[in-house]
Amino acid sequence: MDRIAAFNECLRHKGLKNTSQRMIILETFLGSKSHYSTEDLYLKLRKDHPKIGYATIHRTLKLFAECGIAIELNFGDGQTRFEPLRANHHHDHLVCTSCGKVIEFTEPQIEDLQAQVAAAHGFVIKRHRHELYGLCSNCAANS
Amino acid sequence: MDRIAAFNECLRHKGLKNTSQRMIILETFLGSKSHYSTEDLYLKLRKDHPKIGYATIHRTLKLFAECGIAIELNFGDGQTRFEPLRANHHHDHLVCTSCGKVIEFTEPQIEDLQAQVAAAHGFVIKRHRHELYGLCSNCAANS
DNA sequence: CTCAATGCAAACTATTTGCATTCGA
DNA sequence: TCGAATGCAAATAGTTTGCATTGAG
């Protein structure tokens, strides 16, 4: 089941409706670079769909998160960002504090160790956040 | 050098002044539970020091972060929290999404793996954030 | 038809700033 | 004395909400 079908399934399950705005937002969200803030997506959509309001986009992104289509991220600038979730493709982030570049990484050993830490404290982990902040190779070279 | 001395050193280095408010805020900040938001600290200080304003506390917490006395955390509720930094005592967090309990953990193997991941991408890591969200043992038992 | 969704503007919350006054070095 | 710090209130930024209208099922 792809993510569009999964979203429709989630809407049905919640008794919500599938509007043209939601489809437009979903397709744009899935089809482009990751790490959108509401404002990013609003500005991008405004070109082709100037009638879609900021509030609708924000509500829709929150809905994506509820449906498991997206996760919320916060990289420490004031904005909440949303990232499309790929099934079976969890990853974490390297964030360059100089140029803003974001690289995704996966490290199964870290995931295993996390699980051990949680178990040692009796925690049942639902999700996690793991971000490394520093300078990317370019910025490190130029400083 | 303890953290109060380190803070004074930082003030001197920046050409700033050590006021009674800053000392009161620092002592309260260091001397109690971790993970203060500006509001938490404001409410706590208000009892004994009702004249200290919200803005002063917020500016002071930011200053602590600049001086390396504290780090900013964000657990996903709308508030930025500040945690006192202990020299040589880095740790990460387990956060219970049900009761709000926060447990600190340290896992050297994870730190090593992080360093390897960063190196593989040419990143120079300055800091990181690693948080595991889920249910603590109590909340997991009662659900 | 009915109830959810939308778009707009207004409300909120956390944070930040301007400025007159106070105070440390 | 002089510039930084404070306290207050007002401004901002991001997010959320109320409500009349529109539209999906």
Short mmCIF file of C-alpha atoms (C1' of nucleotides) in Angstrom, two decimals:
data_model
loop_
_atom_site.label_atom_id
_atom_site.label_comp_id
_atom_site.label_asym_id
_atom_site.label_seq_id
_atom_site.Cartn_x
_atom_site.Cartn_y
_atom_site.Cartn_z
CA MET A 1 0.00 0.00 0.00
CA ASP A 2 1.55 3.28 -1.00
CA ARG A 3 1.31 6.38 1.09
CA ILE A 4 -1.57 7.92 -0.82
CA ALA A 5 -3.63 4.79 -0.28
CA ALA A 6 -2.54 4.70 3.35
CA PHE A 7 -3.69 8.28 3.79
CA ASN A 8 -7.08 7.56 2.24
CA GLU A 9 -7.40 4.56 4.51
CA CYS A 10 -6.61 6.73 7.52
CA LEU A 11 -9.20 9.31 6.44
CA ARG A 12 -11.84 6.65 6.09
CA HIS A 13 -10.96 5.22 9.45
CA LYS A 14 -11.35 8.61 11.09
CA GLY A 15 -14.52 9.47 9.19
CA LEU A 16 -12.82 12.39 7.44
CA LYS A 17 -13.11 13.49 3.85
CA ASN A 18 -10.65 13.46 1.03
CA THR A 19 -10.67 16.90 -0.51
CA SER A 20 -8.83 18.22 -3.51
CA GLN A 21 -6.73 20.41 -1.23
CA ARG A 22 -5.60 17.43 0.80
CA MET A 23 -4.58 15.55 -2.33
CA ILE A 24 -2.68 18.53 -3.71
CA ILE A 25 -0.89 19.05 -0.42
CA LEU A 26 -0.08 15.37 -0.07
CA GLU A 27 1.32 15.05 -3.58
CA THR A 28 3.46 18.13 -3.22
CA PHE A 29 4.60 17.02 0.18
CA LEU A 30 5.59 13.55 -0.98
CA GLY A 31 7.04 14.65 -4.26
CA SER A 32 9.73 17.05 -3.24
CA LYS A 33 12.56 17.74 -0.85
CA SER A 34 12.02 16.74 2.73
CA HIS A 35 11.87 18.79 5.91
CA TYR A 36 9.06 21.16 5.04
CA SER A 37 7.82 23.70 7.49
CA THR A 38 4.24 24.89 7.09
CA GLU A 39 5.59 28.10 5.66
CA ASP A 40 7.87 26.33 3.16
CA LEU A 41 4.98 24.36 1.84
CA TYR A 42 2.64 27.33 1.84
CA LEU A 43 5.06 29.39 -0.24
CA LYS A 44 5.64 26.53 -2.64
CA LEU A 45 1.95 25.77 -3.11
CA ARG A 46 1.02 29.41 -3.49
CA LYS A 47 2.42 29.52 -7.01
CA ASP A 48 0.04 26.98 -8.48
CA HIS A 49 -2.69 26.98 -5.85
CA PRO A 50 -3.00 30.46 -4.39
CA LYS A 51 -6.41 29.69 -2.93
CA ILE A 52 -5.13 27.12 -0.43
CA GLY A 53 -4.81 28.81 2.95
CA TYR A 54 -1.99 28.61 5.43
CA ALA A 55 -4.26 27.10 8.08
CA THR A 56 -5.36 24.33 5.76
CA ILE A 57 -1.78 23.40 5.03
CA HIS A 58 -0.87 23.42 8.67
CA ARG A 59 -3.90 21.35 9.63
CA THR A 60 -3.14 18.92 6.85
CA LEU A 61 0.48 18.46 7.89
CA LYS A 62 -0.64 17.73 11.43
CA LEU A 63 -3.10 15.26 9.98
CA PHE A 64 -0.31 13.56 8.02
CA ALA A 65 1.56 13.14 11.27
CA GLU A 66 -1.52 11.64 12.93
CA CYS A 67 -1.93 9.25 10.05
CA GLY A 68 1.68 8.15 10.20
CA ILE A 69 2.41 9.61 6.77
CA ALA A 70 4.81 12.18 8.22
CA ILE A 71 6.78 12.91 11.34
CA GLU A 72 7.39 16.23 13.02
CA LEU A 73 10.96 17.43 13.36
CA ASN A 74 12.47 20.37 15.15
CA PHE A 75 15.99 21.36 14.27
CA GLY A 76 16.17 24.23 16.72
CA ASP A 77 15.30 27.12 14.46
CA GLY A 78 11.85 28.27 15.49
CA GLN A 79 9.99 26.14 12.96
CA THR A 80 8.38 22.74 13.18
CA ARG A 81 9.22 20.72 10.10
CA PHE A 82 7.45 17.72 8.63
CA GLU A 83 9.13 14.89 6.82
CA PRO A 84 7.46 12.21 4.70
CA LEU A 85 7.79 8.79 6.32
CA ARG A 86 8.91 5.97 4.15
CA ALA A 87 7.80 2.55 5.32
CA ASN A 88 10.78 0.53 6.51
CA HIS A 89 13.10 3.42 6.03
CA HIS A 90 13.77 5.02 9.34
CA HIS A 91 16.68 7.41 9.51
CA ASP A 92 18.21 10.17 11.60
CA HIS A 93 19.86 13.46 10.72
CA LEU A 94 23.15 15.24 10.40
CA VAL A 95 22.47 18.97 10.39
CA CYS A 96 25.03 21.55 9.29
CA THR A 97 24.68 24.55 11.57
CA SER A 98 26.47 26.77 9.10
CA CYS A 99 24.75 26.17 5.76
CA GLY A 100 21.62 24.34 6.94
CA LYS A 101 22.32 21.22 4.91
CA VAL A 102 20.65 18.08 6.24
CA ILE A 103 21.98 14.58 5.58
CA GLU A 104 20.08 11.48 6.54
CA PHE A 105 21.79 8.50 8.09
CA THR A 106 20.90 5.07 9.34
CA GLU A 107 22.90 3.10 11.87
CA PRO A 108 21.32 -0.18 12.92
CA GLN A 109 23.78 -0.65 15.75
CA ILE A 110 22.62 2.61 17.30
CA GLU A 111 19.01 1.48 16.97
CA ASP A 112 19.89 -1.74 18.78
CA LEU A 113 21.67 0.08 21.58
CA GLN A 114 18.73 2.43 21.98
CA ALA A 115 16.43 -0.51 22.39
CA GLN A 116 18.74 -1.91 25.06
CA VAL A 117 18.86 1.39 26.95
CA ALA A 118 15.09 1.66 26.88
CA ALA A 119 14.63 -1.90 28.04
CA ALA A 120 17.06 -1.36 30.90
CA HIS A 121 14.77 1.42 32.18
CA GLY A 122 11.53 -0.40 31.51
CA PHE A 123 10.57 2.06 28.79
CA VAL A 124 8.43 1.15 25.82
CA ILE A 125 9.80 3.28 22.99
CA LYS A 126 7.37 4.74 20.53
CA ARG A 127 9.70 6.95 18.57
CA HIS A 128 12.99 8.73 18.90
CA ARG A 129 14.90 11.69 17.66
CA HIS A 130 18.59 11.62 17.01
CA GLU A 131 20.30 14.59 15.46
CA LEU A 132 23.97 15.44 15.11
CA TYR A 133 24.77 19.13 14.72
CA GLY A 134 28.02 20.45 13.37
CA LEU A 135 29.77 21.52 10.21
CA CYS A 136 29.44 19.66 6.93
CA SER A 137 32.59 18.89 4.96
CA ASN A 138 32.28 22.07 2.87
CA CYS A 139 31.71 24.41 5.77
CA ALA A 140 34.41 22.75 7.85
CA ALA A 141 36.88 23.27 5.01
CA ASN A 142 36.04 26.97 4.69
CA SER A 143 36.35 27.92 8.32
CA MET B 1 36.75 25.58 37.98
CA ASP B 2 33.14 25.24 39.00
CA ARG B 3 30.27 26.52 36.95
CA ILE B 4 29.84 29.75 38.86
CA ALA B 5 33.47 30.61 38.29
CA ALA B 6 33.15 29.57 34.67
CA PHE B 7 30.17 31.87 34.27
CA ASN B 8 32.04 34.80 35.81
CA GLU B 9 34.94 34.10 33.51
CA CYS B 10 32.59 34.11 30.54
CA LEU B 11 31.07 37.41 31.63
CA ARG B 12 34.48 38.99 31.95
CA HIS B 13 35.48 37.68 28.57
CA LYS B 14 32.41 39.24 26.98
CA GLY B 15 32.70 42.51 28.90
CA LEU B 16 29.42 41.89 30.69
CA LYS B 17 28.54 42.52 34.29
CA ASN B 18 27.74 40.17 37.11
CA THR B 19 24.52 41.36 38.68
CA SER B 20 22.67 40.09 41.69
CA GLN B 21 19.87 38.87 39.42
CA ARG B 22 22.26 36.81 37.36
CA MET B 23 23.70 35.18 40.47
CA ILE B 24 20.28 34.42 41.89
CA ILE B 25 19.14 32.93 38.61
CA LEU B 26 22.32 30.90 38.22
CA GLU B 27 22.17 29.47 41.72
CA THR B 28 18.55 28.51 41.40
CA PHE B 29 19.17 27.08 37.97
CA LEU B 30 22.10 24.95 39.10
CA GLY B 31 20.59 23.96 42.40
CA SER B 32 17.40 22.26 41.40
CA LYS B 33 15.75 19.86 39.03
CA SER B 34 16.83 20.02 35.43
CA HIS B 35 14.93 20.88 32.29
CA TYR B 36 13.68 24.35 33.19
CA SER B 37 11.70 26.38 30.74
CA THR B 38 11.82 30.15 31.16
CA GLU B 39 8.36 29.99 32.63
CA ASP B 40 9.25 27.21 35.10
CA LEU B 41 12.11 29.24 36.42
CA TYR B 42 10.12 32.47 36.45
CA LEU B 43 7.38 30.89 38.55
CA LYS B 44 9.89 29.35 40.92
CA LEU B 45 11.87 32.55 41.38
CA ARG B 46 8.79 34.67 41.79
CA LYS B 47 8.24 33.39 45.32
CA ASP B 48 11.46 34.75 46.76
CA HIS B 49 12.35 37.33 44.13
CA PRO B 50 9.18 38.81 42.71
CA LYS B 51 11.06 41.75 41.23
CA ILE B 52 13.00 39.68 38.70
CA GLY B 53 11.26 39.96 35.35
CA TYR B 54 10.47 37.27 32.85
CA ALA B 55 12.64 38.89 30.19
CA THR B 56 15.65 38.95 32.48
CA ILE B 57 15.30 35.28 33.21
CA HIS B 58 14.95 34.44 29.55
CA ARG B 59 17.92 36.59 28.56
CA THR B 60 19.95 35.01 31.33
CA LEU B 61 19.13 31.46 30.29
CA LYS B 62 20.19 32.28 26.74
CA LEU B 63 23.37 33.73 28.17
CA PHE B 64 24.01 30.52 30.11
CA ALA B 65 23.73 28.63 26.85
CA GLU B 66 26.18 31.00 25.17
CA CYS B 67 28.59 30.55 28.04
CA GLY B 68 28.38 26.79 27.87
CA ILE B 69 26.77 26.59 31.32
CA ALA B 70 23.54 25.22 29.90
CA ILE B 71 22.14 23.63 26.78
CA GLU B 72 18.80 24.22 25.14
CA LEU B 73 16.46 21.27 24.83
CA ASN B 74 13.18 20.86 23.07
CA PHE B 75 11.01 17.90 23.96
CA GLY B 76 8.25 18.75 21.55
CA ASP B 77 5.84 20.56 23.82
CA GLY B 78 5.94 24.20 22.78
CA GLN B 79 8.61 25.20 25.28
CA THR B 80 12.35 25.51 25.06
CA ARG B 81 13.99 24.04 28.12
CA PHE B 82 17.42 24.65 29.55
CA GLU B 83 19.51 22.09 31.32
CA PRO B 84 22.63 22.75 33.41
CA LEU B 85 25.70 21.27 31.76
CA ARG B 86 27.96 19.20 33.94
CA ALA B 87 31.54 19.03 32.74
CA ASN B 88 32.38 15.51 31.57
CA HIS B 89 28.87 14.38 32.10
CA HIS B 90 27.10 14.29 28.79
CA HIS B 91 23.85 12.40 28.65
CA ASP B 92 20.72 11.91 26.56
CA HIS B 93 17.07 11.52 27.46
CA LEU B 94 14.25 9.06 27.78
CA VAL B 95 10.98 11.00 27.79
CA CYS B 96 7.67 9.49 28.89
CA THR B 97 5.00 10.87 26.60
CA SER B 98 2.29 9.96 29.07
CA CYS B 99 3.44 11.37 32.42
CA GLY B 100 6.24 13.67 31.25
CA LYS B 101 8.93 11.94 33.27
CA VAL B 102 12.45 12.41 31.94
CA ILE B 103 15.27 9.95 32.61
CA GLU B 104 18.84 10.64 31.64
CA PHE B 105 21.03 8.00 30.09
CA THR B 106 24.56 7.62 28.83
CA GLU B 107 25.69 5.05 26.32
CA PRO B 108 29.33 5.38 25.26
CA GLN B 109 28.92 2.91 22.42
CA ILE B 110 26.24 5.14 20.89
CA GLU B 111 28.58 8.11 21.20
CA ASP B 112 31.28 6.16 19.39
CA LEU B 113 28.96 5.13 16.61
CA GLN B 114 27.78 8.70 16.20
CA ALA B 115 31.34 9.84 15.78
CA GLN B 116 31.85 7.19 13.11
CA VAL B 117 28.72 8.22 11.24
CA ALA B 118 29.78 11.86 11.30
CA ALA B 119 33.28 11.04 10.15
CA ALA B 120 31.93 8.96 7.27
CA HIS B 121 30.13 12.07 6.01
CA GLY B 122 32.97 14.48 6.66
CA PHE B 123 31.00 16.23 9.40
CA VAL B 124 32.60 17.92 12.37
CA ILE B 125 30.12 17.39 15.19
CA LYS B 126 29.60 20.18 17.68
CA ARG B 127 26.73 18.75 19.62
CA HIS B 128 23.90 16.31 19.30
CA ARG B 129 20.46 15.54 20.54
CA HIS B 130 19.23 12.05 21.19
CA GLU B 131 15.85 11.50 22.73
CA LEU B 132 13.77 8.36 23.08
CA TYR B 133 10.04 8.90 23.47
CA GLY B 134 7.66 6.33 24.81
CA LEU B 135 6.05 5.05 27.96
CA CYS B 136 7.90 4.70 31.24
CA SER B 137 7.52 1.50 33.21
CA ASN B 138 4.65 2.91 35.31
CA CYS B 139 2.67 4.24 32.40
CA ALA B 140 3.27 1.13 30.32
CA ALA B 141 1.93 -1.02 33.15
CA ASN B 142 -1.24 1.06 33.49
CA SER B 143 -2.23 1.11 29.86
"C1'" DC C 1 -28.90 16.74 2.95
"C1'" DT C 2 -25.38 16.57 6.59
"C1'" DC C 3 -21.30 17.25 8.63
"C1'" DA C 4 -16.51 17.95 7.73
"C1'" DA C 5 -13.23 21.14 5.34
"C1'" DT C 6 -11.85 25.49 3.87
"C1'" DG C 7 -10.27 30.30 3.96
"C1'" DC C 8 -10.01 34.22 6.33
"C1'" DA C 9 -9.05 36.86 10.22
"C1'" DA C 10 -8.42 36.97 14.88
"C1'" DA C 11 -6.50 34.71 19.06
"C1'" DC C 12 -2.86 32.45 21.45
"C1'" DT C 13 1.68 31.16 23.20
"C1'" DA C 14 6.43 31.48 23.53
"C1'" DT C 15 9.94 34.49 22.67
"C1'" DT C 16 12.16 38.78 21.71
"C1'" DT C 17 12.75 43.77 21.67
"C1'" DG C 18 12.53 49.05 22.80
"C1'" DC C 19 13.27 52.15 26.12
"C1'" DA C 20 13.57 54.77 30.41
"C1'" DT C 21 15.68 53.83 34.68
"C1'" DT C 22 18.99 51.46 37.71
"C1'" DC C 23 23.34 49.72 38.89
"C1'" DG C 24 28.11 47.45 38.54
"C1'" DA C 25 32.91 48.22 37.48
"C1'" DT D 1 30.88 58.33 35.22
"C1'" DC D 2 29.47 55.18 31.49
"C1'" DG D 3 27.77 51.52 29.36
"C1'" DA D 4 25.47 47.29 30.48
"C1'" DA D 5 21.33 45.27 32.86
"C1'" DT D 6 16.77 45.46 34.37
"C1'" DG D 7 11.72 45.61 34.33
"C1'" DC D 8 7.95 46.74 32.03
"C1'" DA D 9 5.13 46.79 28.14
"C1'" DA D 10 4.71 46.22 23.47
"C1'" DA D 11 6.11 43.70 19.26
"C1'" DT D 12 7.09 39.36 16.78
"C1'" DA D 13 6.84 34.74 15.00
"C1'" DG D 14 4.86 30.45 14.79
"C1'" DT D 15 0.86 28.07 15.60
"C1'" DT D 16 -3.94 27.44 16.52
"C1'" DT D 17 -8.87 28.56 16.55
"C1'" DG D 18 -13.77 30.58 15.52
"C1'" DC D 19 -16.94 31.02 12.19
"C1'" DA D 20 -19.49 31.69 7.92
"C1'" DT D 21 -19.34 29.44 3.63
"C1'" DT D 22 -18.25 25.55 0.56
"C1'" DG D 23 -18.13 20.91 -0.77
"C1'" DA D 24 -17.64 15.62 -0.22
"C1'" DG D 25 -20.05 11.48 0.70
#
